[in-house]
Coordinates of C-alpha atoms and ligand atoms in Angstrom, one line a residue:
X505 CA 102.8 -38.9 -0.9
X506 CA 103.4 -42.5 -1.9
X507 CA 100.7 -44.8 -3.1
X508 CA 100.8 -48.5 -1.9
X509 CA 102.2 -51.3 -3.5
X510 CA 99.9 -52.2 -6.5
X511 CA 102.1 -54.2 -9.0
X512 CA 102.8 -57.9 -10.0
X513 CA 106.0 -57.4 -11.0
X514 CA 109.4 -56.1 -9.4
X515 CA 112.0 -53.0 -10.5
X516 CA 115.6 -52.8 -9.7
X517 CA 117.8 -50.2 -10.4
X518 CA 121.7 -50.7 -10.8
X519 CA 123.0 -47.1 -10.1
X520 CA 122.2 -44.5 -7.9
X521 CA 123.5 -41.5 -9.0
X522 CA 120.6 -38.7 -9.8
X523 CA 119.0 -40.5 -12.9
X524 CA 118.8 -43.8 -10.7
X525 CA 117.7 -41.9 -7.6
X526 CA 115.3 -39.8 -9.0
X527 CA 113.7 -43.0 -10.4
X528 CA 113.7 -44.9 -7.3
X529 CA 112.1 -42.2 -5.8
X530 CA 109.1 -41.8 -8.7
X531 CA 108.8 -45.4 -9.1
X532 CA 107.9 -45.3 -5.2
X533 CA 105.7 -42.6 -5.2
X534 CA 104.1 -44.7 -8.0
X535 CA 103.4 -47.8 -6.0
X536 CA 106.3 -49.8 -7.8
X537 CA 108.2 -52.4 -5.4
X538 CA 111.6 -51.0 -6.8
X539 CA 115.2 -52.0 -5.0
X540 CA 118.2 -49.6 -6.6
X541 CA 122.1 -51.1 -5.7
X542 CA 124.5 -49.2 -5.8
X543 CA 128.9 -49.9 -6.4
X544 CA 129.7 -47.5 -4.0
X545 CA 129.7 -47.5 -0.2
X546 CA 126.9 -44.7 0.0
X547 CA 125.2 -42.0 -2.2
X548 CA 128.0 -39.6 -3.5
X549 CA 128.7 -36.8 -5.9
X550 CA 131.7 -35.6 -7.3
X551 CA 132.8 -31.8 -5.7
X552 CA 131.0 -29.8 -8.8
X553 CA 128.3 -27.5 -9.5
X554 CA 125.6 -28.9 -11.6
X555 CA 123.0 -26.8 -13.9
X556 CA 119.3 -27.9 -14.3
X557 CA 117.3 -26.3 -17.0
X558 CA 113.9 -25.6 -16.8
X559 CA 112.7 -29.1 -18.2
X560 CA 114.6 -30.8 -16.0
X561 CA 113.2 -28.4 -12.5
X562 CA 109.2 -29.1 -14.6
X563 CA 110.4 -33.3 -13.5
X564 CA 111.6 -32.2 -10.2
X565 CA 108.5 -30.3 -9.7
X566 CA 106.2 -33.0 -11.5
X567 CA 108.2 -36.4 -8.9
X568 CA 107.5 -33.8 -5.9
X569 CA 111.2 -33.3 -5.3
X570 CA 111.7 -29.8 -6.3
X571 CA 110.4 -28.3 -3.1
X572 CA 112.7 -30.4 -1.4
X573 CA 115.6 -28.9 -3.9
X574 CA 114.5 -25.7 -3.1
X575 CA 114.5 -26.1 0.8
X576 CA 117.8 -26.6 0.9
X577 CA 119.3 -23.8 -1.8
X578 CA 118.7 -19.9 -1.7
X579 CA 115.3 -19.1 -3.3
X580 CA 116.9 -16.8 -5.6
X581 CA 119.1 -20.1 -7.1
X582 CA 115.7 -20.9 -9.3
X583 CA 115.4 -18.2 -11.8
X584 CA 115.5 -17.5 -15.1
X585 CA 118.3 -18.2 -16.8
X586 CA 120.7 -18.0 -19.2
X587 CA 124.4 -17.4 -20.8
X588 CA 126.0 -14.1 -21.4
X589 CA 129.0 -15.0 -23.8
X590 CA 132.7 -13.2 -23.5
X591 CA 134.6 -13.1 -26.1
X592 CA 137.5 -15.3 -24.5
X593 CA 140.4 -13.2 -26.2
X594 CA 141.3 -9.0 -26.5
X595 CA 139.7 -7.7 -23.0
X596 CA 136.9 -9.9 -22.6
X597 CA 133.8 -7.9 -24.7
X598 CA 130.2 -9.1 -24.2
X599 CA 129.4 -11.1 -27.5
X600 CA 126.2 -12.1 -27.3
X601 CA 123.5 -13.3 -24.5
X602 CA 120.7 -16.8 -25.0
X603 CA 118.2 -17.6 -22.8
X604 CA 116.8 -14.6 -21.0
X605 CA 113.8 -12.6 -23.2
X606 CA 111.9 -15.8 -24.8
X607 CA 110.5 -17.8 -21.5
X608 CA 111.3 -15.7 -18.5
X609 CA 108.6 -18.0 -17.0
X610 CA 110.9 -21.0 -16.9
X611 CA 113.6 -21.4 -14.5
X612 CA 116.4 -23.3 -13.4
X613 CA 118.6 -23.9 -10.9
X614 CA 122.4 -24.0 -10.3
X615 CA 123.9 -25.5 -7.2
X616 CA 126.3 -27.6 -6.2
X617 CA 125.9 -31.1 -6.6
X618 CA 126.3 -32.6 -3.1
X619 CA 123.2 -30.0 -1.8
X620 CA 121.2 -31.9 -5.1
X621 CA 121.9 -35.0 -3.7
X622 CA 120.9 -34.3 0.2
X623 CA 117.7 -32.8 -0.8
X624 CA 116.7 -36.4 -2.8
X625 CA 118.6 -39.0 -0.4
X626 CA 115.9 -38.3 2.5
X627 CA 113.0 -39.1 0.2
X628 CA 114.0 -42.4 -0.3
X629 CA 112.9 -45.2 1.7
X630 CA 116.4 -46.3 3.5
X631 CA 115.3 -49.9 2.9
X632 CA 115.3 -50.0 -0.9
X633 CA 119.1 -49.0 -1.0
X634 CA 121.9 -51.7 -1.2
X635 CA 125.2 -50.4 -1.2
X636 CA 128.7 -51.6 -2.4
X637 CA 126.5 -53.7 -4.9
X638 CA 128.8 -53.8 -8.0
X639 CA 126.5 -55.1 -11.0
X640 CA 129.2 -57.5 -12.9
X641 CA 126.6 -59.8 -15.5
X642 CA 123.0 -59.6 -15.6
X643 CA 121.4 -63.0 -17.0
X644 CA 117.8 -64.7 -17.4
X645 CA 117.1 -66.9 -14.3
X646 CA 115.8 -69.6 -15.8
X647 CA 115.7 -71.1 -19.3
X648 CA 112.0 -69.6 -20.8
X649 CA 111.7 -67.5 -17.3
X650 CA 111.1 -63.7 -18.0
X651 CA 113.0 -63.4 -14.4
X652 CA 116.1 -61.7 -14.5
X653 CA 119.4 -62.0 -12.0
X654 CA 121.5 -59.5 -11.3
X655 CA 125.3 -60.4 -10.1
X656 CA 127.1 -58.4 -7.8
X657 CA 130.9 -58.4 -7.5
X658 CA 130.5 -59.5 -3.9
X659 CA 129.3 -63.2 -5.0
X660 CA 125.6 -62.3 -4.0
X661 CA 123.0 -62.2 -6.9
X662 CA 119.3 -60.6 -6.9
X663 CA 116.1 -61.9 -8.8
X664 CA 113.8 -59.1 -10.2
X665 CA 111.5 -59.0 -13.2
X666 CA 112.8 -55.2 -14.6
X667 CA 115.9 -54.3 -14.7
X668 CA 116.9 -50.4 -14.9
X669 CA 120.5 -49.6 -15.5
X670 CA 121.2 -45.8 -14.5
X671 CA 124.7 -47.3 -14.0
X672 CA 126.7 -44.2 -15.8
X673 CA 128.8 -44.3 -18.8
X674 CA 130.8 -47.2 -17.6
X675 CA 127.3 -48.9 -17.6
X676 CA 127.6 -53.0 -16.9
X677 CA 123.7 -53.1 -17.5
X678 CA 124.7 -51.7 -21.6
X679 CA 125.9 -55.5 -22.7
X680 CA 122.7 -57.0 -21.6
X681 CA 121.3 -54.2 -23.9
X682 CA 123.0 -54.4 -27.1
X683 CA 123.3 -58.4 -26.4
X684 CA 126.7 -58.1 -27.4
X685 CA 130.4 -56.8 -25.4
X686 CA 129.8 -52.9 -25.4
X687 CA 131.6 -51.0 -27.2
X688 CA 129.9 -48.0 -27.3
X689 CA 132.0 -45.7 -24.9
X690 CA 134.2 -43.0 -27.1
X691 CA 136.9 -40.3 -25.7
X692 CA 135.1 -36.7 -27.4
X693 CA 138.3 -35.3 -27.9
X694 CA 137.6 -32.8 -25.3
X695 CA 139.1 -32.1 -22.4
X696 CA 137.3 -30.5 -19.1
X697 CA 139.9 -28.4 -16.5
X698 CA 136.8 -28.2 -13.5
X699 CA 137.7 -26.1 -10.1
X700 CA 135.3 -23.9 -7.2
X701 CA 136.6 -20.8 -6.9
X702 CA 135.5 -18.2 -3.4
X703 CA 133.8 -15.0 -5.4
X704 CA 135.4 -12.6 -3.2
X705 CA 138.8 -14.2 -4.8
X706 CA 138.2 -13.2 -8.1
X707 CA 137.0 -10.0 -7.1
X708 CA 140.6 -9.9 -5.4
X709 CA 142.4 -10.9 -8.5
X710 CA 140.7 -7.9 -10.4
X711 CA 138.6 -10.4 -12.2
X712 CA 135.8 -7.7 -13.6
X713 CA 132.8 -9.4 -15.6
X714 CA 129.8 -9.9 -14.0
X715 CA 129.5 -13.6 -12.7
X716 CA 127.7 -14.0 -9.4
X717 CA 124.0 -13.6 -11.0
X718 CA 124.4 -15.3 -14.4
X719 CA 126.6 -18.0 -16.0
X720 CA 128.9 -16.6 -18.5
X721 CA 130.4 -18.3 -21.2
X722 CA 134.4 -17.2 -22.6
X723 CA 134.2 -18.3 -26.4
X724 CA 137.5 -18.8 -28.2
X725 CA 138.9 -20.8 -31.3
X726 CA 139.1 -24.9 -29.7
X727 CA 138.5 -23.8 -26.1
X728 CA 136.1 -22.0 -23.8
X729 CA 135.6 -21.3 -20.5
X730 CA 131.7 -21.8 -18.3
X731 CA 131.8 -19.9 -15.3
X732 CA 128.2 -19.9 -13.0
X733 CA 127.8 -19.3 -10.1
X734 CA 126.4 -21.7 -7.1
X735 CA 126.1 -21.2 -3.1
X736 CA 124.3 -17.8 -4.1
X737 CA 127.1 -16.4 -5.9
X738 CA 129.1 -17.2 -2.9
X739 CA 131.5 -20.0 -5.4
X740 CA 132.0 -19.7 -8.8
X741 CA 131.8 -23.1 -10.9
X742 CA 134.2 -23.0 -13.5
X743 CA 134.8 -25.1 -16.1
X744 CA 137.7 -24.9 -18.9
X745 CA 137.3 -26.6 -21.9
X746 CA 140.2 -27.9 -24.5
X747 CA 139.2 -29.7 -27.6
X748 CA 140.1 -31.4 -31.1
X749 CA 138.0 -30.7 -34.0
X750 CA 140.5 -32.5 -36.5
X751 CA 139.8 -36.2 -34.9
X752 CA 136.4 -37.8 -35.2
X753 CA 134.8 -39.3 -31.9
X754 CA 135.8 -42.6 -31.3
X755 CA 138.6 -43.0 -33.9
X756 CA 141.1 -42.2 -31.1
X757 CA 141.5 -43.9 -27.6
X758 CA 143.4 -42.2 -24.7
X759 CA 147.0 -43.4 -24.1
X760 CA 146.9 -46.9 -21.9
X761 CA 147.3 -46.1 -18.8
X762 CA 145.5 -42.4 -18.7
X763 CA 142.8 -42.1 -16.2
X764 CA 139.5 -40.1 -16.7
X765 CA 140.4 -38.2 -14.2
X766 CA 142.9 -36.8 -12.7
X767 CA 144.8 -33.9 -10.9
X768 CA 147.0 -31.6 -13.2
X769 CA 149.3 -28.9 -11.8
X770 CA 147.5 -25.5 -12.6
X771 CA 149.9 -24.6 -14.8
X772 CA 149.0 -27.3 -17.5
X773 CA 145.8 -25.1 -18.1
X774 CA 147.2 -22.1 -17.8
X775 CA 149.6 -23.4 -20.9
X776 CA 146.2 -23.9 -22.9
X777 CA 144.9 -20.7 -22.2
X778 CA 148.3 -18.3 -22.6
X779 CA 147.2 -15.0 -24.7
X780 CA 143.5 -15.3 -23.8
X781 CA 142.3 -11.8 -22.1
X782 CA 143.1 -10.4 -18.4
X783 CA 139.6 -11.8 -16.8
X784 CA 140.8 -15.5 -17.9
X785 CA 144.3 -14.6 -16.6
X786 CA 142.6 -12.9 -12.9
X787 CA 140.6 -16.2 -13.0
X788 CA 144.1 -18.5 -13.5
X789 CA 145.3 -16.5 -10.5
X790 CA 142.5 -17.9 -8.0
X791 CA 142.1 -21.7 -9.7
X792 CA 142.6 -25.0 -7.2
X793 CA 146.6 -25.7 -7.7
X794 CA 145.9 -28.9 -8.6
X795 CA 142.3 -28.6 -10.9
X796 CA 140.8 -32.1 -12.2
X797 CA 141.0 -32.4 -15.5
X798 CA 138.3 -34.4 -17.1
X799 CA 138.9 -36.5 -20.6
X800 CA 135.3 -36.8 -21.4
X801 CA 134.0 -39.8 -23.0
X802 CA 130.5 -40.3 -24.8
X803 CA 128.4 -43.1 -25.6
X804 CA 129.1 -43.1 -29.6
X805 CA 128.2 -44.8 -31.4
X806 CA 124.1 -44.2 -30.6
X807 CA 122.5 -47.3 -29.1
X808 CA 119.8 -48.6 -31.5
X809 CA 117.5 -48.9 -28.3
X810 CA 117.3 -47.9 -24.7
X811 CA 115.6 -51.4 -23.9
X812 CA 116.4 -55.5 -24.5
X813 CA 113.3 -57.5 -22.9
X814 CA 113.1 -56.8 -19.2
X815 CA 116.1 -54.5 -18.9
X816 CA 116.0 -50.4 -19.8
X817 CA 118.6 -48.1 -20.0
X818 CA 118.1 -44.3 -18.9
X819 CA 120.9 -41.2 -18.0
X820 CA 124.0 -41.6 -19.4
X821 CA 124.5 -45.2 -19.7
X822 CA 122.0 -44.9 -21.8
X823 CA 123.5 -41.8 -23.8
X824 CA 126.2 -39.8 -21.8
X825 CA 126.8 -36.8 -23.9
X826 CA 129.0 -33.8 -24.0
X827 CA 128.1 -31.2 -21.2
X828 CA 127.9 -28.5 -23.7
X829 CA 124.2 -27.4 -22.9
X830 CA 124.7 -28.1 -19.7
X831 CA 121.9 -31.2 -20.4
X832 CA 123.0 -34.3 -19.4
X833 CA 121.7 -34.7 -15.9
X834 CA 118.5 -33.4 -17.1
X835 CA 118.2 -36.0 -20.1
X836 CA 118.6 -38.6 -17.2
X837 CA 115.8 -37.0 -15.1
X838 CA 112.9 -37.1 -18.7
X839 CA 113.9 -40.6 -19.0
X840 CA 113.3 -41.6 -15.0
X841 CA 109.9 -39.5 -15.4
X842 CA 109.2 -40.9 -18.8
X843 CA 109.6 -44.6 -17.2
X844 CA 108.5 -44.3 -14.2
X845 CA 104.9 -42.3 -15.4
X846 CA 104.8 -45.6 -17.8
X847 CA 105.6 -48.2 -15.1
X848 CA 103.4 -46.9 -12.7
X849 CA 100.7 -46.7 -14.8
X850 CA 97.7 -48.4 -13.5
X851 CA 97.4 -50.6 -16.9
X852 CA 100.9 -51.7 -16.6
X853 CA 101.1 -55.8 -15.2
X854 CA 103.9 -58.2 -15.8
X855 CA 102.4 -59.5 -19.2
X856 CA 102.7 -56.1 -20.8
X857 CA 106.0 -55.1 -19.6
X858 CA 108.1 -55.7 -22.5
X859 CA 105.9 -53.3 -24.8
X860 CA 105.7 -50.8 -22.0
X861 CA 109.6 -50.8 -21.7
X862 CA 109.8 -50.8 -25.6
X863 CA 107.5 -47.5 -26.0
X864 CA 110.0 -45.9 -23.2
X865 CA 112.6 -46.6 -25.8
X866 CA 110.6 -45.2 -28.9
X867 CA 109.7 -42.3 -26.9
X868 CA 113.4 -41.2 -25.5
X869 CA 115.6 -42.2 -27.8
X870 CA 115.1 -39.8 -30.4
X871 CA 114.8 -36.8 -27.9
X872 CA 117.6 -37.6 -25.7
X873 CA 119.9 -38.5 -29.1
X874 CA 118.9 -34.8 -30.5
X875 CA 119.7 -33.3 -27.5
X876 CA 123.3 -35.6 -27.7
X877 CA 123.6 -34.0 -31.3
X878 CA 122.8 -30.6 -29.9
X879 CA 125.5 -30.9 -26.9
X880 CA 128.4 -31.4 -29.6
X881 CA 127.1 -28.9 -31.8
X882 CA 126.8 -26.1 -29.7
X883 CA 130.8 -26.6 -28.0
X884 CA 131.7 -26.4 -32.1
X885 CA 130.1 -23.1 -31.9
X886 CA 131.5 -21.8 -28.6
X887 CA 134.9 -22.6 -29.9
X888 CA 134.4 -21.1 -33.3
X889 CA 134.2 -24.3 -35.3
X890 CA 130.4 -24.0 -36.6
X891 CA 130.0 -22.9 -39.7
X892 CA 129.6 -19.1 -39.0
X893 CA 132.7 -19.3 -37.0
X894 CA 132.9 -16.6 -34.6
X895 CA 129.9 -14.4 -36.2
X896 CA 128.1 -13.1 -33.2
X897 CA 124.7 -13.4 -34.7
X898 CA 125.1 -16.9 -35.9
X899 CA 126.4 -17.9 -32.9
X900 CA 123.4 -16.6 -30.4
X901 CA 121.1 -18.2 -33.3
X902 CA 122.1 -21.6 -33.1
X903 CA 122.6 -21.3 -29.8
X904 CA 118.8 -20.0 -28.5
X905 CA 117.4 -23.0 -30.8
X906 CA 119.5 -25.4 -28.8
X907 CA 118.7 -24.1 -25.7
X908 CA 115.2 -23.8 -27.3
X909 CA 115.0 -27.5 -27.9
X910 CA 116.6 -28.4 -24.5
X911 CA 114.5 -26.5 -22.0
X912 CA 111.1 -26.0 -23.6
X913 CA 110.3 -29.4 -23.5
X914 CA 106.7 -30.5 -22.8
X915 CA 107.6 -34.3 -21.5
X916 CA 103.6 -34.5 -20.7
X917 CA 102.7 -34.3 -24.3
X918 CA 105.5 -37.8 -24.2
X919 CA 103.9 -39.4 -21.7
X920 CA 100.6 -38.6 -23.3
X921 CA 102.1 -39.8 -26.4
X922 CA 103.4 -43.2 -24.8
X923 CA 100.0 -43.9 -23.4
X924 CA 98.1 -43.9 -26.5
X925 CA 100.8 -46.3 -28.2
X926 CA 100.3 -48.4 -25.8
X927 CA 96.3 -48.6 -26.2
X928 CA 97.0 -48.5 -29.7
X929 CA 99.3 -51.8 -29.6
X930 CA 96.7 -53.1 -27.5
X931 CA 98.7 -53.5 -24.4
X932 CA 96.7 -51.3 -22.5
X933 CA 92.9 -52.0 -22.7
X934 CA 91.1 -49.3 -24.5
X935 CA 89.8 -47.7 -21.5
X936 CA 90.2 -44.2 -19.5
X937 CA 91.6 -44.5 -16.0
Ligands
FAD2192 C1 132.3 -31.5 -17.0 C2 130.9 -31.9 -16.9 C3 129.9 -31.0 -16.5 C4 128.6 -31.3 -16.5 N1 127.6 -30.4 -16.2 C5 126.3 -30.7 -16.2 C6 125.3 -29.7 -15.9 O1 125.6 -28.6 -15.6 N2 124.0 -30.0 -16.0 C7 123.6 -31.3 -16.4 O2 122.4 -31.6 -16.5 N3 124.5 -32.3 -16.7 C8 125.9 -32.0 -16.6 N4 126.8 -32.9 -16.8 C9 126.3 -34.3 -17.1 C10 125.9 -35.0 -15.9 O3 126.9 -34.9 -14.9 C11 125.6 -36.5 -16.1 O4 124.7 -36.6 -17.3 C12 124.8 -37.1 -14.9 O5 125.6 -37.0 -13.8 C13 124.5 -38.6 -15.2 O6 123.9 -39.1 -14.1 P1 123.6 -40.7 -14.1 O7 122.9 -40.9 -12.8 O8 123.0 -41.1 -15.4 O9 125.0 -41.3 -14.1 P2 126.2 -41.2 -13.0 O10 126.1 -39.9 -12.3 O11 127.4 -41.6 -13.6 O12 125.8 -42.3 -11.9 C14 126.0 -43.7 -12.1 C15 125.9 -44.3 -10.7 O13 126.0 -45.8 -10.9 C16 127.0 -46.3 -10.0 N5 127.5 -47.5 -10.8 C17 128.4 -47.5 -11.8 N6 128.6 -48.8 -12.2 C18 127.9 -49.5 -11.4 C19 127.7 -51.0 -11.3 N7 128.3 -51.8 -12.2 N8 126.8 -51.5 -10.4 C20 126.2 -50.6 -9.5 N9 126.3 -49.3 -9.5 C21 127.1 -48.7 -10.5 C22 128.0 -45.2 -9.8 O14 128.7 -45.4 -8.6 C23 127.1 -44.0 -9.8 O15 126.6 -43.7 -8.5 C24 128.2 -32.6 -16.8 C25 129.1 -33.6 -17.1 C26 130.5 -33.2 -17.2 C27 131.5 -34.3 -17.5

């Protein structure tokens, strides 16, 4: 249920993918006036699977949306979860499983990104969503005026007071940020081959582990392979990764020219994984024949803040991130909860804005920059590179404390934490409400 309108001051958000959305939908639940533009024509995903751990299904659940998630996926998609890890090479042995014994009371959810985005669309109100609004410059609108103007590519401009960019990691809001050209987006090193693959195919090809109730995870030296399944077991998300260990992020660009994305013919990953065991070469058998292959990029280095004045950063303009923990999506959604519990606090008024926005910063950054850390430490390990190399047991102990550290997160404690900075600062009036 929404509360009415009780604030002096304005949001928008540039962005509406699900960090952006899933703000625009707290902020008005909270009673913030809140407008979110967005580049494209209308809401979209890309044709993936996406996993939410259980602290990122604790926000859904917290912003009222994860009912709406769940209408419109197969109950049994919210469980406990976990990985069970392959050894990639010889005939595919079970290494190792994370995630099952510790919490079997938290869940998540995997599902494919499109049915994410049709469960959220609805709950926003039609009215605060602009499309083909490209952000190009944002800029104070008045000498001494804490106002801020967005520009759109379109030559039409929009005067707010709070600026959220959940823009992505070819954010336009970042400059305004770090007050300075960005230059914070770096090429990982790591290649992503992503396809949906029909179960009953693999089945066909003679594929043989166990895939339709839990993710499993292929290990093997520079590369491994995510496989979980979505549509109730139905499709198969798969995702192949290739990287270099030798180059540090950011020293090296991609050739001018190469795109992010693109289609390859299947048999450019089939090259990278020649010699692995038969379950990776059933599963070559029933990949797209043209996969995408992803050249993911980071923001690296770290942003010193998420905020400058009026204007906040959250998702992965803010601190886009390998998608080795499967974590990125879900670091967007703590931030949108984190800022939009601390905008929609009753004691937040225009004149306290800038600290409220600045605690959002203090508060996120150095979660959602641990979990960053985490992401790039835990594909080192799948692909043999940590410092037990392939040692089973090191492996599934560094891997349950990251997982640890991602999912068994309690974000109230944050916002709790938040709320008495802010009294303490004196921007809130030391009061209970
Ligand atoms: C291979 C891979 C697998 C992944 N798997 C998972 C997973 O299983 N679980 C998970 O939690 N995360 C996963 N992630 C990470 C996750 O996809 C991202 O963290 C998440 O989508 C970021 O959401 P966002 O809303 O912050 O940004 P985006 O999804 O990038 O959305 C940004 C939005 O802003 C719009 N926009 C861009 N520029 C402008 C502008 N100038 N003006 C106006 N609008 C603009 C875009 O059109 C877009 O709609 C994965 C990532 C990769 C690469």
């Amino acid at each position: 249920m929404d509360t009415p309108p009780n604030k002096d001051f304005e949001v928008a958000i540039v962005g509406g993918g699900v960090s952006g959305l899933v703000c625009a939908i707290a902020l008005q639940r909270a009673g913030v006036p809140v407008q979110l533009f967005e580049a494209a024509a209308a809401f979209g995903e890309i044709g993936a699977g996406i996993g939410l751990g259980s602290n990122a299904v604790r926000v859904l659940k917290a912003v009222g949306l994860l009912d709406e998630v769940l209408k419109k996926i197969h109950p049994s998609e919210l469980r406990t979860r976990g990985f069970i890890y392959y050894n990639g090479l010889g005939d595919n042995q079970e290494v190792f499983a994370v995630g099952y014994d510790a919490h079997p009371e938290d869940k998540g959810i995997g599902m494919h990104r499109a049915i994410f985005l049709e469960a959220l669309v609805p709950v926003l109100e039609p009215q605060r969503a602009h499309f083909n609004k490209r952000c190009t410059s944002i800029v104070r609108s008045a000498q001494g005026s804490r106002r801020l103007v967005i520009n759109f590519q379109d030559g039409t401009s929009h005067e707010t007071d709070v600026v959220i960019g959940a823009d992505g990691i070819k954010s336009a809001v970042r400059s305004f940020v770090l007050d300075a050209p960005d230059d914070r987006v770096a090429f990982s090193n790591t290649v992503a081959y992503r396809g949906l693959v029909p179960y009953k195919d693999l089945q066909e090809a003679g594929f043989k582990t166990p895939v339709v109730q839990d993710p499993a995870c292929f290990v093997g030296p520079s590369k491994h392979f995510i496989l979980f399944p979505i549509k109730n077991g139905e499709v198969i998300n798969v995702v192949a990764f290739v990287a270099r260990y030798d180059i540090p992020i950011g020293s090296e660009k991609l050739p001018p020219g190469t795109p992010w994305v693109e289609t390859v013919p299947k048999e450019a990953m089939e090259k990278e994984y020649e010699g692995w065991g038969p379950d990776i070469a059933a599963l070559m058998k029933c990949m797209p024949e043209t996969p995408s292959k992803w050249s993911i990029h980071v923001v690296h280095p770290p942003l010193d803040s998420f905020v400058k004045g009026h204007v906040a950063l959250i998702g992965d303009a803010a601190h886009a991130m390998l998608p080795h923990l499967g974590a990125g999506a879900g670091q967007g959604l703590e931030d949108a909860y984190i800022i939009s519990r601390l905008l929609g606090h009753p004691e937040t008024q225009g004149d306290n804005l800038e600290a409220v926005l600045e605690t959002y910063s203090r508060i996120r950054r150095p979660r959602a920059q641990m979990v960053w850390s985490m992401s790039r430490a835990a594909g080192a390990v799948y692909d043999w590179q940590g410092a037990g190399g392939s040692d089973a047991e090191f492996m599934r102990e560094e891997l349950r404390s990251h997982y640890d550290y991602v999912w068994q997160y309690d974000i109230e404690a944050d916002v709790e934490h938040a709320i008495s900075e802010l009294r303490t600062k004196g921007a809130y009036v030391a009061h209970s409400v």
